[in-house]
Amino acid sequence: MTEPTERTSSQVWALGLRVMLVQLITLIALWGIQAAFAGG
Amino acid sequence: MHWIDWTIVGVYLAYIVWDGLRRSKGTREIEGYFLANRSLPWWAVGLSVMATQLSAITLVGTTGQGAIDGMRFIQFYFGLPLAMIILAVTLVPFFHRAKVFTAYEYLERRFDARTRTLTAGLFLLSRGLAVGVIISAPGVILSAVFGISLPVAVALIGAPAVLYTMFGGVQAVTWTDVKQMVLIVFGLGSLLVVLLLGLPGEVGVGNALRLAGATGRLDTFDFSFSLTETYTFWSGVIGGLFLMLSYFGTDQSQVQRYLTARSIDQARSSLFMSAYWKIPLQALVLLVGIFVFIYFLFSPPPLLYNTAHDAVVREAATAEYEAIHARYDVAFQQRREAALAFAQARAAGNGDLAEQLAQAFRDGNQQVEAVRGEALALTERTTGRNPNDVNYIIPAFVLGELPIILPGLFIAAILAAAMSSISSELNSLSTASVIDFYRRRFRKQASDSHYLLVSKLATGFWGLFACFVAVYAAALGSLIEVVNRFGSFFYGSILGVFLLSFIPMARGRGAFYGLFAGMGSVATVSVLAPDVSFLWHNVIGAVMVLLVGTLLSATVRDEAAKETVGG
């Protein structure tokens, strides 16, 4: 079995971009919860 | 706690020790003992990275913070995902290709031996003390909750971790971390489910969140820019980015986790796991705390969550204690009635009334908090100790309110969180001691079996040292704060040295003296502007090392450039 080719730097950045996108969605969800339930 | 719960805790401890010890069979040389022959899969490494960071005090203290203060603490981690991406592109591939055992080993290749010795020495000093604090904090809680002596509580937490780390090495650390992380998440998830199922019928999840929102506990974001506030969006994104870069990129306790991965991409994936899951996990931790707050809106909460303090104050200042308690009961009833009336008005679709009742609930909540403030002040006067009982809220809930099995499960999860941090720290302390000092300075040529023996002894030594510090750290309460502040003096500066290594013109002299300039500037700021949050110390230290290091390097002509990042 051969080792898969190592990801290039741009591929890693692309994966990083996906991470940031998911985090952005998480933060928007937290923001939504804050806005929806603020003040009771 | 019921005997069934104690059995769960006992069986769990026995299993973890057995599981860790059986890993020692394949460990014959130090590459295996410290780095698992660089053979571990990304998911195991990723879980170990997360388990190392999540200590017992996170599990107990952060949930308590969620109950008292709500979601805002989560901003602390906003810099983490970006830090992981930067590390995945930069330091991770370099450390792997350089085939180093420690992060500091690389600094000798890039700069010089004294920079390596200084950074490794700072790591040993701060982490050695920090492990003591990691054991001490849950030790104090368990000793107060169960009425056992502190040395016994410390032994309960420390001994199993020292034992399996000493004999099993990094294989034991990682594979027990995997199981401990699963137990922690399972424990937290079970707690949340129980809390949701236990909500009064007329309240429901939506109204529970509205009640939490009415007290500001769902306020996650604070966009104000302040150097003195730790929990703001900008402190988290900027200060937190530097802290996480430093912790995950230069602290041996974390670097060693991903050095065990079987390839560069597997190491990267292990860090991406934290990048994806740390904020949601932290949200879960805080949300458990918020729902414990909701639970105690409808069930009478203890006046003092620390049962040891409660017993002392009740005995020493009976009349005053009972007077406060009577007013606390009244305030609780008023808040409870307002909360229930609010939920009923919402259910009836009466928005105006619900708004009025939300205000009545807020007033009731303030009253409860005011009376509790009086009780805490009485505690301070009576015991002469810090009355803050935020770390006791979750233990009080788990042990006082939950049916059998769940308390045992949660205490096992607390022990898991403690042991998974302790084991990684001990393993990395042993690695830095042996690789950066013993093998580098004292015994350069010896057999692998010799180094393996010394490594095990070093692990045992650091374990004993940590337990010793744990017992005395608790007696000198302020020492915990000193240790935490001590770390923040040079954390950013060490990151600065690693960042400096990316600059081709940087030289050893610049790195060495730049490190002192960074630490000196942080010490100066902490004396002249003590209100500046420690998160900004990391930024200040790193930037100062880069500036001074680059300038000093420019004055060096005779020193050839050494290995550079990516070279």
Coordinates of N, CA, C and O in Angstrom, one line a residue, chain B residues 117-258:
Chain B
T117 N 17.8 25.7 25.5 CA 17.8 25.4 26.9 C 16.9 26.3 27.7 O 16.1 25.9 28.6
L118 N 16.9 27.6 27.3 CA 16.1 28.6 28.0 C 14.6 28.3 27.8 O 13.8 28.2 28.8
T119 N 14.2 28.0 26.6 CA 12.7 27.8 26.3 C 12.3 26.5 27.0 O 11.2 26.4 27.6
A120 N 13.1 25.4 26.9 CA 12.8 24.1 27.5 C 12.7 24.3 29.0 O 11.9 23.7 29.7
G121 N 13.7 25.1 29.6 CA 13.7 25.3 31.0 C 12.5 26.0 31.5 O 11.9 25.7 32.5
L122 N 12.1 27.0 30.7 CA 10.8 27.8 31.1 C 9.6 26.9 31.0 O 8.7 26.9 31.9
F123 N 9.6 26.0 30.0 CA 8.5 25.0 29.9 C 8.5 24.1 31.1 O 7.4 23.9 31.7
L124 N 9.6 23.6 31.5 CA 9.6 22.6 32.7 C 9.2 23.3 33.9 O 8.4 22.8 34.7
L125 N 9.7 24.6 34.1 CA 9.3 25.3 35.3 C 7.8 25.6 35.4 O 7.2 25.3 36.4
S126 N 7.3 26.1 34.3 CA 5.9 26.5 34.4 C 4.9 25.3 34.3 O 4.0 25.3 35.1
R127 N 5.3 24.3 33.5 CA 4.4 23.2 33.4 C 4.4 22.3 34.6 O 3.4 21.7 35.0
G128 N 5.6 22.2 35.2 CA 5.8 21.4 36.4 C 4.9 21.9 37.5 O 4.2 21.2 38.2
L129 N 4.9 23.3 37.6 CA 4.0 23.9 38.6 C 2.5 23.8 38.2 O 1.6 23.5 39.0
A130 N 2.3 24.0 36.9 CA 0.9 24.0 36.4 C 0.2 22.6 36.6 O -1.0 22.6 36.9
V131 N 1.0 21.5 36.4 CA 0.4 20.2 36.6 C -0.1 20.1 38.1 O -1.1 19.5 38.4
G132 N 0.7 20.7 39.0 CA 0.3 20.7 40.4 C -1.1 21.4 40.6 O -1.9 20.9 41.3
V133 N -1.2 22.5 39.9 CA -2.5 23.2 39.9 C -3.6 22.4 39.3 O -4.7 22.4 39.8
I134 N -3.3 21.7 38.2 CA -4.3 20.9 37.5 C -4.8 19.8 38.4 O -6.0 19.5 38.4
I135 N -3.9 19.3 39.3 CA -4.4 18.2 40.2 C -5.1 18.9 41.4 O -6.1 18.4 41.9
S136 N -4.5 20.0 41.9 CA -4.9 20.6 43.1 C -6.4 21.1 43.0 O -7.2 20.9 43.9
A137 N -6.7 21.8 41.9 CA -8.1 22.4 41.8 C -9.2 21.4 42.0 O -10.1 21.6 42.8
P138 N -9.2 20.3 41.2 CA -10.3 19.3 41.4 C -10.1 18.6 42.8 O -11.0 18.1 43.4
G139 N -8.8 18.5 43.2 CA -8.5 17.8 44.5 C -9.2 18.5 45.6 O -9.8 17.9 46.5
V140 N -9.1 19.9 45.6 CA -9.8 20.7 46.7 C -11.3 20.5 46.6 O -11.9 20.3 47.7
I141 N -11.8 20.4 45.4 CA -13.3 20.3 45.3 C -13.7 18.9 45.8 O -14.7 18.8 46.6
L142 N -13.0 17.9 45.3 CA -13.4 16.5 45.8 C -13.3 16.3 47.3 O -14.1 15.7 47.9
S143 N -12.2 17.0 47.8 CA -12.0 16.8 49.3 C -13.1 17.5 50.0 O -13.6 17.0 51.0
A144 N -13.6 18.7 49.5 CA -14.7 19.4 50.2 C -16.0 18.7 50.0 O -16.8 18.5 51.0
V145 N -16.2 18.1 48.8 CA -17.5 17.5 48.5 C -17.7 16.2 49.3 O -18.7 15.9 49.8
F146 N -16.6 15.4 49.3 CA -16.7 14.1 49.9 C -16.2 14.0 51.4 O -16.2 12.9 52.0
G147 N -15.6 15.1 51.8 CA -15.1 15.2 53.2 C -13.9 14.3 53.4 O -13.7 13.8 54.5
I148 N -13.1 14.1 52.3 CA -11.8 13.4 52.5 C -10.7 14.4 52.5 O -10.8 15.5 52.2
S149 N -9.5 13.9 53.1 CA -8.4 14.8 53.2 C -7.8 15.1 51.8 O -8.0 14.3 50.9
L150 N -7.2 16.3 51.7 CA -6.7 16.7 50.4 C -5.6 15.8 49.9 O -5.7 15.4 48.7
P151 N -4.7 15.3 50.7 CA -3.7 14.3 50.1 C -4.4 13.1 49.5 O -3.9 12.6 48.5
V152 N -5.5 12.6 50.1 CA -6.2 11.4 49.6 C -6.8 11.8 48.3 O -6.7 11.0 47.3
A153 N -7.4 13.0 48.2 CA -8.0 13.4 46.9 C -7.0 13.6 45.8 O -7.2 13.2 44.7
V154 N -5.9 14.1 46.2 CA -4.8 14.3 45.2 C -4.3 13.0 44.7 O -4.0 12.8 43.6
A155 N -4.1 12.0 45.7 CA -3.7 10.7 45.3 C -4.7 10.0 44.4 O -4.3 9.3 43.4
L156 N -5.9 10.2 44.7 CA -7.0 9.6 43.9 C -6.9 10.1 42.4 O -7.1 9.3 41.5
I157 N -6.6 11.3 42.3 CA -6.5 11.9 40.9 C -5.2 11.6 40.3 O -5.1 11.2 39.1
G158 N -4.1 11.8 41.1 CA -2.8 11.8 40.5 C -2.2 10.4 40.3 O -1.6 10.1 39.3
A159 N -2.4 9.5 41.3 CA -1.7 8.2 41.3 C -2.0 7.4 40.0 O -1.1 6.9 39.4
P160 N -3.3 7.2 39.6 CA -3.6 6.4 38.4 C -2.9 7.0 37.2 O -2.3 6.3 36.4
A161 N -3.0 8.3 37.0 CA -2.4 9.0 35.8 C -0.9 8.8 35.8 O -0.3 8.5 34.8
V162 N -0.2 9.0 37.0 CA 1.2 8.8 37.1 C 1.6 7.4 36.7 O 2.6 7.2 35.9
L163 N 0.9 6.5 37.2 CA 1.2 5.0 37.0 C 1.1 4.6 35.5 O 2.1 4.1 35.0
Y164 N 0.0 4.9 34.9 CA 0.0 4.5 33.5 C 0.8 5.3 32.6 O 1.3 4.8 31.5
T165 N 1.0 6.6 32.9 CA 1.9 7.4 32.0 C 3.4 6.9 32.2 O 4.1 6.9 31.2
M166 N 3.8 6.6 33.4 CA 5.1 6.2 33.6 C 5.5 4.9 32.9 O 6.5 4.8 32.2
F167 N 4.6 4.0 32.9 CA 4.9 2.7 32.3 C 4.4 2.6 30.9 O 5.0 1.9 30.1
G168 N 3.4 3.2 30.5 CA 2.8 3.1 29.2 C 3.3 4.1 28.2 O 3.1 3.9 27.0
G169 N 3.9 5.2 28.6 CA 4.3 6.2 27.7 C 3.2 6.8 26.9 O 2.0 6.8 27.3
V170 N 3.6 7.4 25.7 CA 2.6 8.2 25.0 C 1.5 7.3 24.4 O 0.4 7.8 24.2
Q171 N 1.7 6.0 24.2 CA 0.7 5.2 23.7 C -0.5 5.1 24.8 O -1.6 5.2 24.4
A172 N 0.0 4.9 26.0 CA -1.0 4.9 27.1 C -1.7 6.2 27.2 O -3.0 6.3 27.4
V173 N -1.0 7.3 27.1 CA -1.5 8.7 27.2 C -2.6 8.9 26.2 O -3.8 9.2 26.5
T174 N -2.3 8.6 24.9 CA -3.2 8.8 23.8 C -4.4 8.0 23.9 O -5.6 8.5 23.8
W175 N -4.2 6.7 24.0 CA -5.4 5.8 24.0 C -6.3 5.9 25.2 O -7.5 5.7 25.1
T176 N -5.7 6.3 26.3 CA -6.6 6.5 27.5 C -7.3 7.9 27.3 O -8.5 8.0 27.6
D177 N -6.6 8.9 26.7 CA -7.2 10.1 26.4 C -8.5 10.0 25.5 O -9.5 10.6 25.7
V178 N -8.3 9.1 24.5 CA -9.5 8.8 23.6 C -10.7 8.4 24.4 O -11.8 8.9 24.3
K179 N -10.5 7.4 25.3 CA -11.6 6.9 26.1 C -12.1 8.0 27.0 O -13.3 8.1 27.3
Q180 N -11.2 8.7 27.6 CA -11.6 9.7 28.6 C -12.4 10.8 27.9 O -13.4 11.3 28.5
M181 N -12.0 11.2 26.7 CA -12.7 12.2 26.0 C -14.1 11.8 25.7 O -15.1 12.5 25.8
V182 N -14.2 10.5 25.3 CA -15.6 10.0 25.0 C -16.4 10.0 26.3 O -17.6 10.4 26.2
L183 N -15.8 9.6 27.4 CA -16.6 9.6 28.7 C -17.0 11.1 29.0 O -18.1 11.3 29.5
I184 N -16.1 12.0 28.8 CA -16.4 13.4 29.2 C -17.6 13.9 28.4 O -18.6 14.5 28.9
V185 N -17.5 13.7 27.0 CA -18.6 14.2 26.2 C -19.9 13.5 26.5 O -21.0 14.1 26.6
F186 N -19.8 12.1 26.8 CA -21.0 11.4 27.1 C -21.6 11.9 28.5 O -22.8 12.1 28.6
G187 N -20.7 12.2 29.4 CA -21.2 12.7 30.7 C -21.9 14.0 30.6 O -22.9 14.2 31.1
L188 N -21.3 14.9 29.8 CA -21.9 16.2 29.6 C -23.2 16.1 28.9 O -24.2 16.7 29.2
G189 N -23.2 15.3 27.8 CA -24.5 15.1 27.0 C -25.6 14.5 27.9 O -26.7 15.0 27.8
S190 N -25.2 13.5 28.7 CA -26.2 12.9 29.6 C -26.8 13.9 30.6 O -28.0 14.0 30.8
L191 N -25.9 14.8 31.1 CA -26.3 15.8 32.0 C -27.3 16.7 31.4 O -28.4 17.1 31.9
L192 N -27.0 17.1 30.1 CA -27.9 18.1 29.4 C -29.3 17.4 29.1 O -30.3 18.1 29.3
V193 N -29.2 16.2 28.7 CA -30.5 15.5 28.5 C -31.4 15.4 29.7 O -32.6 15.7 29.7
V194 N -30.7 15.0 30.9 CA -31.4 14.9 32.1 C -32.0 16.3 32.5 O -33.2 16.4 33.0
L195 N -31.2 17.4 32.3 CA -31.7 18.7 32.6 C -32.9 19.1 31.8 O -33.8 19.7 32.3
L196 N -32.8 18.8 30.5 CA -33.9 19.1 29.6 C -35.2 18.3 29.9 O -36.3 18.9 30.0
L197 N -35.0 17.0 30.2 CA -36.2 16.2 30.6 C -36.8 16.7 31.9 O -38.0 16.5 32.1
G198 N -35.9 17.3 32.8 CA -36.4 17.6 34.1 C -37.1 19.0 34.2 O -37.5 19.4 35.2
L199 N -37.2 19.7 33.0 CA -37.8 21.0 33.0 C -39.3 20.8 33.4 O -40.0 19.9 32.9
P200 N -39.9 21.8 34.2 CA -41.3 21.7 34.5 C -42.1 21.7 33.2 O -41.7 22.4 32.2
G201 N -43.2 21.0 33.2 CA -44.0 20.8 31.9 C -44.4 22.1 31.3 O -44.3 22.3 30.1
E202 N -44.8 23.1 32.1 CA -45.3 24.4 31.5 C -44.2 25.3 31.0 O -44.4 26.3 30.4
V203 N -42.9 24.9 31.4 CA -41.8 25.8 31.0 C -41.3 25.4 29.6 O -41.4 26.2 28.7
G204 N -40.8 24.2 29.4 CA -40.3 23.8 28.1 C -39.0 24.5 27.7 O -38.5 25.4 28.4
V205 N -38.3 23.9 26.7 CA -37.0 24.4 26.3 C -37.0 25.9 25.9 O -36.1 26.7 26.3
G206 N -38.0 26.2 25.1 CA -38.0 27.6 24.6 C -38.1 28.6 25.7 O -37.4 29.6 25.8
N207 N -39.0 28.4 26.7 CA -39.2 29.3 27.8 C -38.0 29.3 28.7 O -37.6 30.3 29.3
A208 N -37.4 28.1 28.8 CA -36.2 28.0 29.7 C -35.1 28.9 29.1 O -34.4 29.7 29.8
L209 N -34.9 28.9 27.7 CA -34.0 29.8 27.1 C -34.3 31.2 27.2 O -33.5 32.1 27.4
R210 N -35.6 31.5 27.2 CA -36.1 32.9 27.3 C -35.7 33.4 28.8 O -35.3 34.6 28.9
L211 N -35.9 32.5 29.8 CA -35.6 32.9 31.1 C -34.1 33.2 31.3 O -33.6 34.1 31.9
A212 N -33.3 32.3 30.6 CA -31.8 32.5 30.6 C -31.5 33.8 29.9 O -30.6 34.5 30.4
G213 N -32.2 34.0 28.8 CA -31.9 35.3 28.0 C -32.3 36.5 28.8 O -31.6 37.5 28.8
A214 N -33.3 36.4 29.6 CA -33.8 37.6 30.4 C -32.7 38.0 31.4 O -32.7 39.2 31.8
T215 N -31.9 37.0 31.9 CA -30.8 37.4 32.9 C -29.5 37.7 32.2 O -28.5 37.8 32.8
G216 N -29.5 37.7 30.8 CA -28.3 38.0 30.1 C -27.4 36.8 29.9 O -26.3 36.9 29.4
R217 N -27.8 35.6 30.3 CA -26.9 34.5 30.2 C -26.7 33.9 28.8 O -25.8 33.1 28.6
L218 N -27.5 34.3 27.9 CA -27.3 33.9 26.5 C -26.5 35.0 25.7 O -26.4 34.8 24.5
D219 N -26.1 36.0 26.3 CA -25.3 37.1 25.6 C -23.9 36.5 25.4 O -23.1 36.5 26.3
T220 N -23.7 36.1 24.1 CA -22.4 35.5 23.8 C -21.4 36.6 23.3 O -20.2 36.4 23.6
F221 N -21.9 37.6 22.7 CA -20.9 38.5 22.0 C -20.9 39.9 22.7 O -21.9 40.5 23.0
D222 N -19.6 40.3 22.9 CA -19.4 41.7 23.4 C -18.4 42.3 22.5 O -17.2 41.9 22.5
F223 N -18.8 43.2 21.6 CA -17.9 43.7 20.6 C -17.2 45.0 21.0 O -16.5 45.6 20.2
S224 N -17.3 45.3 22.3 CA -16.5 46.5 22.8 C -15.0 46.1 22.8 O -14.6 44.9 23.0
F225 N -14.1 47.1 22.5 CA -12.7 46.8 22.5 C -12.1 47.3 23.8 O -12.2 48.5 24.1
S226 N -11.6 46.4 24.6 CA -11.1 46.7 25.9 C -9.9 45.9 26.2 O -9.9 44.7 26.0
L227 N -8.8 46.5 26.6 CA -7.6 45.8 27.0 C -7.7 45.1 28.3 O -7.0 44.2 28.7
T228 N -8.7 45.6 29.1 CA -8.8 45.0 30.5 C -9.8 43.9 30.6 O -9.9 43.2 31.6
E229 N -10.7 43.8 29.6 CA -11.7 42.7 29.6 C -11.2 41.5 28.9 O -10.8 41.6 27.7
T230 N -11.2 40.3 29.6 CA -10.8 39.1 28.9 C -11.8 38.5 28.0 O -11.5 38.0 26.9
Y231 N -13.1 38.6 28.4 CA -14.1 38.0 27.6 C -14.8 39.0 26.7 O -16.0 39.3 26.9
T232 N -14.1 39.4 25.6 CA -14.8 40.2 24.6 C -14.4 39.5 23.2 O -13.5 38.7 23.2
F233 N -15.2 39.9 22.2 CA -15.0 39.3 20.9 C -13.5 39.6 20.4 O -12.8 38.7 20.0
W234 N -13.0 40.8 20.6 CA -11.7 41.2 20.1 C -10.6 40.6 20.9 O -9.5 40.2 20.4
S235 N -10.8 40.5 22.3 CA -9.8 39.9 23.1 C -9.7 38.4 22.7 O -8.6 37.8 22.6
G236 N -10.8 37.8 22.4 CA -10.8 36.4 22.0 C -10.2 36.1 20.7 O -9.3 35.2 20.5
V237 N -10.5 37.0 19.7 CA -10.0 36.8 18.3 C -8.5 37.1 18.2 O -7.8 36.3 17.7
I238 N -8.1 38.2 18.8 CA -6.7 38.6 18.7 C -5.8 38.0 19.8 O -4.9 37.3 19.5
G239 N -6.2 38.3 21.0 CA -5.4 37.8 22.2 C -5.5 36.3 22.2 O -4.5 35.6 22.4
G240 N -6.7 35.7 21.9 CA -6.9 34.3 21.9 C -6.1 33.6 20.8 O -5.6 32.5 21.0
L241 N -6.0 34.3 19.7 CA -5.2 33.7 18.5 C -3.8 33.5 19.0 O -3.2 32.5 18.8
F242 N -3.2 34.5 19.6 CA -1.8 34.4 20.0 C -1.6 33.4 21.1 O -0.7 32.6 21.1
L243 N -2.6 33.3 22.0 CA -2.5 32.3 23.1 C -2.6 30.9 22.5 O -1.8 30.1 22.9
M244 N -3.5 30.7 21.6 CA -3.7 29.4 21.0 C -2.5 29.0 20.2 O -2.1 27.8 20.1
L245 N -2.0 30.0 19.4 CA -0.8 29.7 18.6 C 0.4 29.3 19.5 O 1.1 28.3 19.2
S246 N 0.5 29.9 20.6 CA 1.5 29.6 21.6 C 1.3 28.3 22.2 O 2.2 27.4 22.3
Y247 N 0.1 28.0 22.7 CA -0.2 26.8 23.4 C -0.1 25.6 22.4 O 0.6 24.6 22.8
F248 N -0.7 25.6 21.3 CA -0.7 24.5 20.4 C 0.5 24.4 19.5 O 0.9 23.3 19.0
G249 N 1.2 25.5 19.4 CA 2.4 25.5 18.5 C 3.7 25.4 19.2 O 4.7 25.0 18.5
T250 N 3.8 25.8 20.4 CA 5.1 25.8 21.1 C 5.1 25.1 22.4 O 6.2 25.0 23.0
D251 N 4.0 24.8 23.0 CA 4.0 24.1 24.2 C 4.1 22.6 24.0 O 3.3 22.0 23.3
Q252 N 5.2 22.0 24.6 CA 5.5 20.6 24.3 C 4.3 19.7 24.7 O 4.1 18.6 24.0
S253 N 3.5 20.1 25.7 CA 2.4 19.2 26.0 C 1.4 19.0 24.9 O 0.7 18.0 24.8
Q254 N 1.3 20.0 24.0 CA 0.5 19.8 22.8 C 1.2 19.4 21.6 O 0.8 18.6 20.8
V255 N 2.4 20.0 21.4 CA 3.2 19.6 20.2 C 3.5 18.1 20.1 O 3.4 17.5 19.1
Q256 N 3.7 17.6 21.3 CA 4.0 16.1 21.4 C 2.8 15.3 20.9 O 3.0 14.2 20.4
R257 N 1.6 15.8 21.1 CA 0.4 15.1 20.7 C 0.5 14.8 19.2 O 0.4 13.7 18.7
Y258 N 0.7 15.9 18.4 CA 0.6 15.7 17.0 C 1.9 15.2 16.4 O 1.9 14.9 15.2

